[in-house]
Amino acid sequence: MSSAIVLNEKLENVGALALPASFEEVHSHNLYLYVKSYQAALRSNTANTKTKGEVSGGGKKPWAQKGRGGARAGSRRSPVWVGGGAAFGPKANKNYDLKVNKKQKKLALEFALNEKAVNNALFVVDSLSVESGKTKDASKIVKTLGTRDALIVKELVDEKTLLAFRNLQNCYLVEANELNAYLATAFYAVIIEKSVLETITKEG
């Protein structure tokens, strides 16, 4: 059974908090589906081309149908003409959304947290706040734990703590309702408040 590392106020290892056995039984495919859906939702979908009905010009037939010895032409907006419309080009109305149901989202998060625990990268604290609001104090947290980067999860984010973490490139601070499997996977370590983790495990 995997366990999260419990830290005290000084960020010292004081024990372990076992995750539910059900977390280990979750298949990795749930995480794959959620991450795929999350990244698809981030697509800007700005690629757009004009069809022959949208480009300007071509109000009349370029030349007579017969008599000049050349190929027939009905409009200068034809895709085969320079300056004509694009045939089968990309349109900005394409929908990339991929549906993932609630159960799969929950399972994906459970799998992601279990993976962090297996790799000794899931840290639990009773409360994590930077009362000074200084970035250097927030930076010490990551340096003390010796992690490359970290996702910080609080029940509610206070203004001082937000000010301290917002300029750190190797940290990302979120509230409990913003936590998802993609964010948990994107960072090397997850530092989570105990109340938030208990809510997740109870729901599991």
CSV table of C-alpha atoms in Angstrom, one decimal:
chain,number,residue,atom,x,y,z
A,1,MET,CA,0.0,0.0,0.0
A,2,SER,CA,1.4,3.4,-1.0
A,3,SER,CA,1.8,6.2,1.5
A,4,ALA,CA,2.1,10.0,1.5
A,5,ILE,CA,4.9,11.6,3.5
A,6,VAL,CA,3.6,13.6,6.4
A,7,LEU,CA,5.4,16.9,7.2
A,8,ASN,CA,5.3,19.1,10.3
A,9,GLU,CA,5.4,22.9,10.4
A,10,LYS,CA,9.2,22.9,9.8
A,11,LEU,CA,8.7,20.6,6.8
A,12,GLU,CA,10.3,17.7,8.5
A,13,ASN,CA,9.3,14.1,7.8
A,14,VAL,CA,7.3,12.9,10.8
A,15,GLY,CA,5.5,9.9,9.5
A,16,ALA,CA,3.4,8.4,6.7
A,17,LEU,CA,-0.3,8.6,5.7
A,18,ALA,CA,-1.5,5.5,3.9
A,19,LEU,CA,-3.6,5.9,0.8
A,20,PRO,CA,-6.7,3.7,0.2
A,21,ALA,CA,-5.8,0.3,-1.3
A,22,SER,CA,-8.3,1.1,-4.1
A,23,PHE,CA,-5.9,3.7,-5.4
A,24,GLU,CA,-3.5,1.0,-6.5
A,25,GLU,CA,-6.2,-0.8,-8.4
A,26,VAL,CA,-6.9,2.1,-10.7
A,27,HIS,CA,-5.9,1.5,-14.3
A,28,SER,CA,-3.5,4.0,-15.9
A,29,HIS,CA,-5.9,4.3,-18.9
A,30,ASN,CA,-8.1,6.6,-16.9
A,31,LEU,CA,-5.3,9.1,-16.5
A,32,TYR,CA,-4.5,8.8,-20.2
A,33,LEU,CA,-8.1,9.7,-21.2
A,34,TYR,CA,-8.3,12.6,-18.8
A,35,VAL,CA,-5.0,14.1,-19.8
A,36,LYS,CA,-5.9,13.7,-23.5
A,37,SER,CA,-9.3,15.5,-22.8
A,38,TYR,CA,-7.6,18.3,-20.8
A,39,GLN,CA,-5.0,19.0,-23.5
A,40,ALA,CA,-7.7,18.9,-26.2
A,41,ALA,CA,-9.7,21.6,-24.3
A,42,LEU,CA,-6.6,23.8,-24.4
A,43,ARG,CA,-6.4,23.9,-28.2
A,44,SER,CA,-6.9,27.4,-29.4
A,45,ASN,CA,-8.4,26.3,-32.7
A,46,THR,CA,-7.4,29.4,-34.7
A,47,ALA,CA,-6.5,27.7,-38.0
A,48,ASN,CA,-9.0,29.0,-40.6
A,49,THR,CA,-9.1,29.2,-44.4
A,50,LYS,CA,-11.5,30.8,-46.8
A,51,THR,CA,-13.6,28.8,-49.2
A,52,LYS,CA,-14.3,30.0,-52.7
A,53,GLY,CA,-17.6,31.4,-51.4
A,54,GLU,CA,-15.7,33.6,-48.9
A,55,VAL,CA,-12.8,35.1,-50.9
A,56,SER,CA,-13.3,38.4,-52.7
A,57,GLY,CA,-13.5,38.9,-56.5
A,58,GLY,CA,-14.8,36.6,-59.2
A,59,GLY,CA,-18.1,38.4,-59.8
A,60,LYS,CA,-18.4,37.3,-63.4
A,61,LYS,CA,-17.2,34.6,-65.7
A,62,PRO,CA,-13.6,35.3,-66.7
A,63,TRP,CA,-14.2,34.5,-70.4
A,64,ALA,CA,-16.6,33.0,-72.8
A,65,GLN,CA,-17.3,29.3,-72.3
A,66,LYS,CA,-16.4,28.5,-76.0
A,67,GLY,CA,-14.3,29.9,-78.8
A,68,ARG,CA,-10.9,30.8,-77.2
A,69,GLY,CA,-9.4,27.4,-77.2
A,70,GLY,CA,-8.7,27.4,-73.5
A,71,ALA,CA,-10.1,25.6,-70.5
A,72,ARG,CA,-13.5,26.5,-69.2
A,73,ALA,CA,-13.6,28.9,-66.2
A,74,GLY,CA,-16.6,30.0,-64.2
A,75,SER,CA,-15.0,32.2,-61.5
A,76,ARG,CA,-11.7,33.6,-60.4
A,77,ARG,CA,-12.4,32.3,-56.9
A,78,SER,CA,-11.9,28.7,-57.9
A,79,PRO,CA,-9.4,26.8,-55.7
A,80,VAL,CA,-7.2,26.1,-58.8
A,81,TRP,CA,-6.7,29.8,-59.3
A,82,VAL,CA,-4.1,31.9,-57.5
A,83,GLY,CA,-6.0,34.0,-55.0
A,84,GLY,CA,-8.9,31.6,-55.1
A,85,GLY,CA,-10.5,29.8,-52.1
A,86,ALA,CA,-9.0,26.9,-50.3
A,87,ALA,CA,-10.5,23.4,-50.9
A,88,PHE,CA,-10.9,21.3,-47.8
A,89,GLY,CA,-8.8,23.7,-45.7
A,90,PRO,CA,-9.1,23.9,-41.9
A,91,LYS,CA,-12.0,25.8,-40.3
A,92,ALA,CA,-12.2,27.4,-36.9
A,93,ASN,CA,-15.5,25.7,-36.0
A,94,LYS,CA,-13.9,22.3,-35.4
A,95,ASN,CA,-14.7,20.9,-31.9
A,96,TYR,CA,-11.8,19.1,-30.2
A,97,ASP,CA,-13.7,18.4,-26.9
A,98,LEU,CA,-13.4,14.9,-25.6
A,99,LYS,CA,-15.9,13.7,-23.0
A,100,VAL,CA,-14.7,12.2,-19.8
A,101,ASN,CA,-17.3,11.3,-17.2
A,102,LYS,CA,-17.1,12.1,-13.5
A,103,LYS,CA,-16.0,8.6,-12.4
A,104,GLN,CA,-13.1,8.6,-14.8
A,105,LYS,CA,-11.9,12.1,-13.6
A,106,LYS,CA,-12.0,10.8,-10.0
A,107,LEU,CA,-10.1,7.6,-10.9
A,108,ALA,CA,-7.5,9.6,-12.9
A,109,LEU,CA,-6.8,11.8,-9.9
A,110,GLU,CA,-6.5,8.8,-7.6
A,111,PHE,CA,-4.0,7.2,-10.0
A,112,ALA,CA,-2.0,10.4,-10.3
A,113,LEU,CA,-1.8,10.8,-6.5
A,114,ASN,CA,-0.9,7.2,-6.0
A,115,GLU,CA,2.0,7.5,-8.5
A,116,LYS,CA,3.3,10.5,-6.6
A,117,ALA,CA,3.1,8.5,-3.4
A,118,VAL,CA,5.0,5.5,-4.9
A,119,ASN,CA,7.8,7.9,-6.0
A,120,ASN,CA,7.9,9.6,-2.6
A,121,ALA,CA,6.7,12.8,-4.1
A,122,LEU,CA,3.4,13.2,-2.3
A,123,PHE,CA,3.7,15.4,0.8
A,124,VAL,CA,1.0,16.1,3.3
A,125,VAL,CA,0.9,19.1,5.7
A,126,ASP,CA,-1.7,20.3,8.2
A,127,SER,CA,-1.6,23.8,6.8
A,128,LEU,CA,0.7,25.6,4.4
A,129,SER,CA,0.8,29.4,4.4
A,130,VAL,CA,3.4,32.1,3.8
A,131,GLU,CA,2.4,34.9,6.2
A,132,SER,CA,5.1,37.2,5.1
A,133,GLY,CA,3.9,37.1,1.5
A,134,LYS,CA,7.6,37.1,0.3
A,135,THR,CA,8.7,35.0,-2.6
A,136,LYS,CA,12.0,34.0,-1.0
A,137,ASP,CA,10.1,32.4,1.9
A,138,ALA,CA,7.9,30.4,-0.5
A,139,SER,CA,11.0,29.3,-2.4
A,140,LYS,CA,12.5,27.9,0.7
A,141,ILE,CA,9.7,25.4,0.9
A,142,VAL,CA,10.6,23.7,-2.4
A,143,LYS,CA,14.3,23.9,-1.6
A,144,THR,CA,13.8,22.3,1.8
A,145,LEU,CA,12.0,19.3,0.2
A,146,GLY,CA,14.6,19.0,-2.5
A,147,THR,CA,12.1,18.8,-5.3
A,148,ARG,CA,12.5,20.2,-8.8
A,149,ASP,CA,9.1,21.7,-8.9
A,150,ALA,CA,5.9,21.3,-7.0
A,151,LEU,CA,2.1,21.7,-7.1
A,152,ILE,CA,0.8,23.3,-3.9
A,153,VAL,CA,-2.8,22.4,-3.0
A,154,LYS,CA,-4.6,24.4,-0.2
A,155,GLU,CA,-8.2,24.2,1.0
A,156,LEU,CA,-8.5,28.0,0.4
A,157,VAL,CA,-5.7,30.3,-0.8
A,158,ASP,CA,-5.1,33.4,1.2
A,159,GLU,CA,-3.8,36.6,-0.3
A,160,LYS,CA,-0.4,36.6,1.3
A,161,THR,CA,0.4,33.0,0.3
A,162,LEU,CA,-0.8,33.8,-3.3
A,163,LEU,CA,1.6,36.8,-3.4
A,164,ALA,CA,4.5,34.6,-2.2
A,165,PHE,CA,4.0,31.8,-4.8
A,166,ARG,CA,2.8,33.6,-7.9
A,167,ASN,CA,6.2,34.6,-9.2
A,168,LEU,CA,7.8,31.2,-8.7
A,169,GLN,CA,8.3,29.4,-12.0
A,170,ASN,CA,8.8,26.0,-10.3
A,171,CYS,CA,5.6,26.2,-8.2
A,172,TYR,CA,1.9,26.4,-8.9
A,173,LEU,CA,-0.6,27.2,-6.2
A,174,VAL,CA,-4.2,26.0,-6.5
A,175,GLU,CA,-7.3,25.6,-4.3
A,176,ALA,CA,-8.8,22.2,-3.6
A,177,ASN,CA,-11.6,22.6,-6.2
A,178,GLU,CA,-8.9,23.3,-8.9
A,179,LEU,CA,-6.9,20.1,-8.3
A,180,ASN,CA,-7.1,17.7,-11.2
A,181,ALA,CA,-5.1,14.7,-12.5
A,182,TYR,CA,-3.3,16.7,-15.2
A,183,LEU,CA,-1.9,19.2,-12.7
A,184,ALA,CA,-0.9,16.4,-10.3
A,185,THR,CA,1.0,14.7,-13.1
A,186,ALA,CA,2.6,17.8,-14.6
A,187,PHE,CA,4.7,18.5,-11.5
A,188,TYR,CA,7.4,16.5,-9.9
A,189,ALA,CA,5.9,16.7,-6.4
A,190,VAL,CA,2.5,17.5,-4.9
A,191,ILE,CA,2.3,19.3,-1.5
A,192,ILE,CA,-1.3,19.0,-0.3
A,193,GLU,CA,-3.1,20.0,2.9
A,194,LYS,CA,-4.3,17.1,5.0
A,195,SER,CA,-7.9,18.2,4.9
A,196,VAL,CA,-7.9,18.2,1.1
A,197,LEU,CA,-6.4,14.7,0.8
A,198,GLU,CA,-8.8,13.3,3.4
A,199,THR,CA,-11.7,14.7,1.3
A,200,ILE,CA,-10.4,12.9,-1.8
A,201,THR,CA,-9.8,9.6,0.0
A,202,LYS,CA,-13.3,9.7,1.6
A,203,GLU,CA,-14.9,10.3,-1.8
A,204,GLY,CA,-12.8,7.4,-3.2
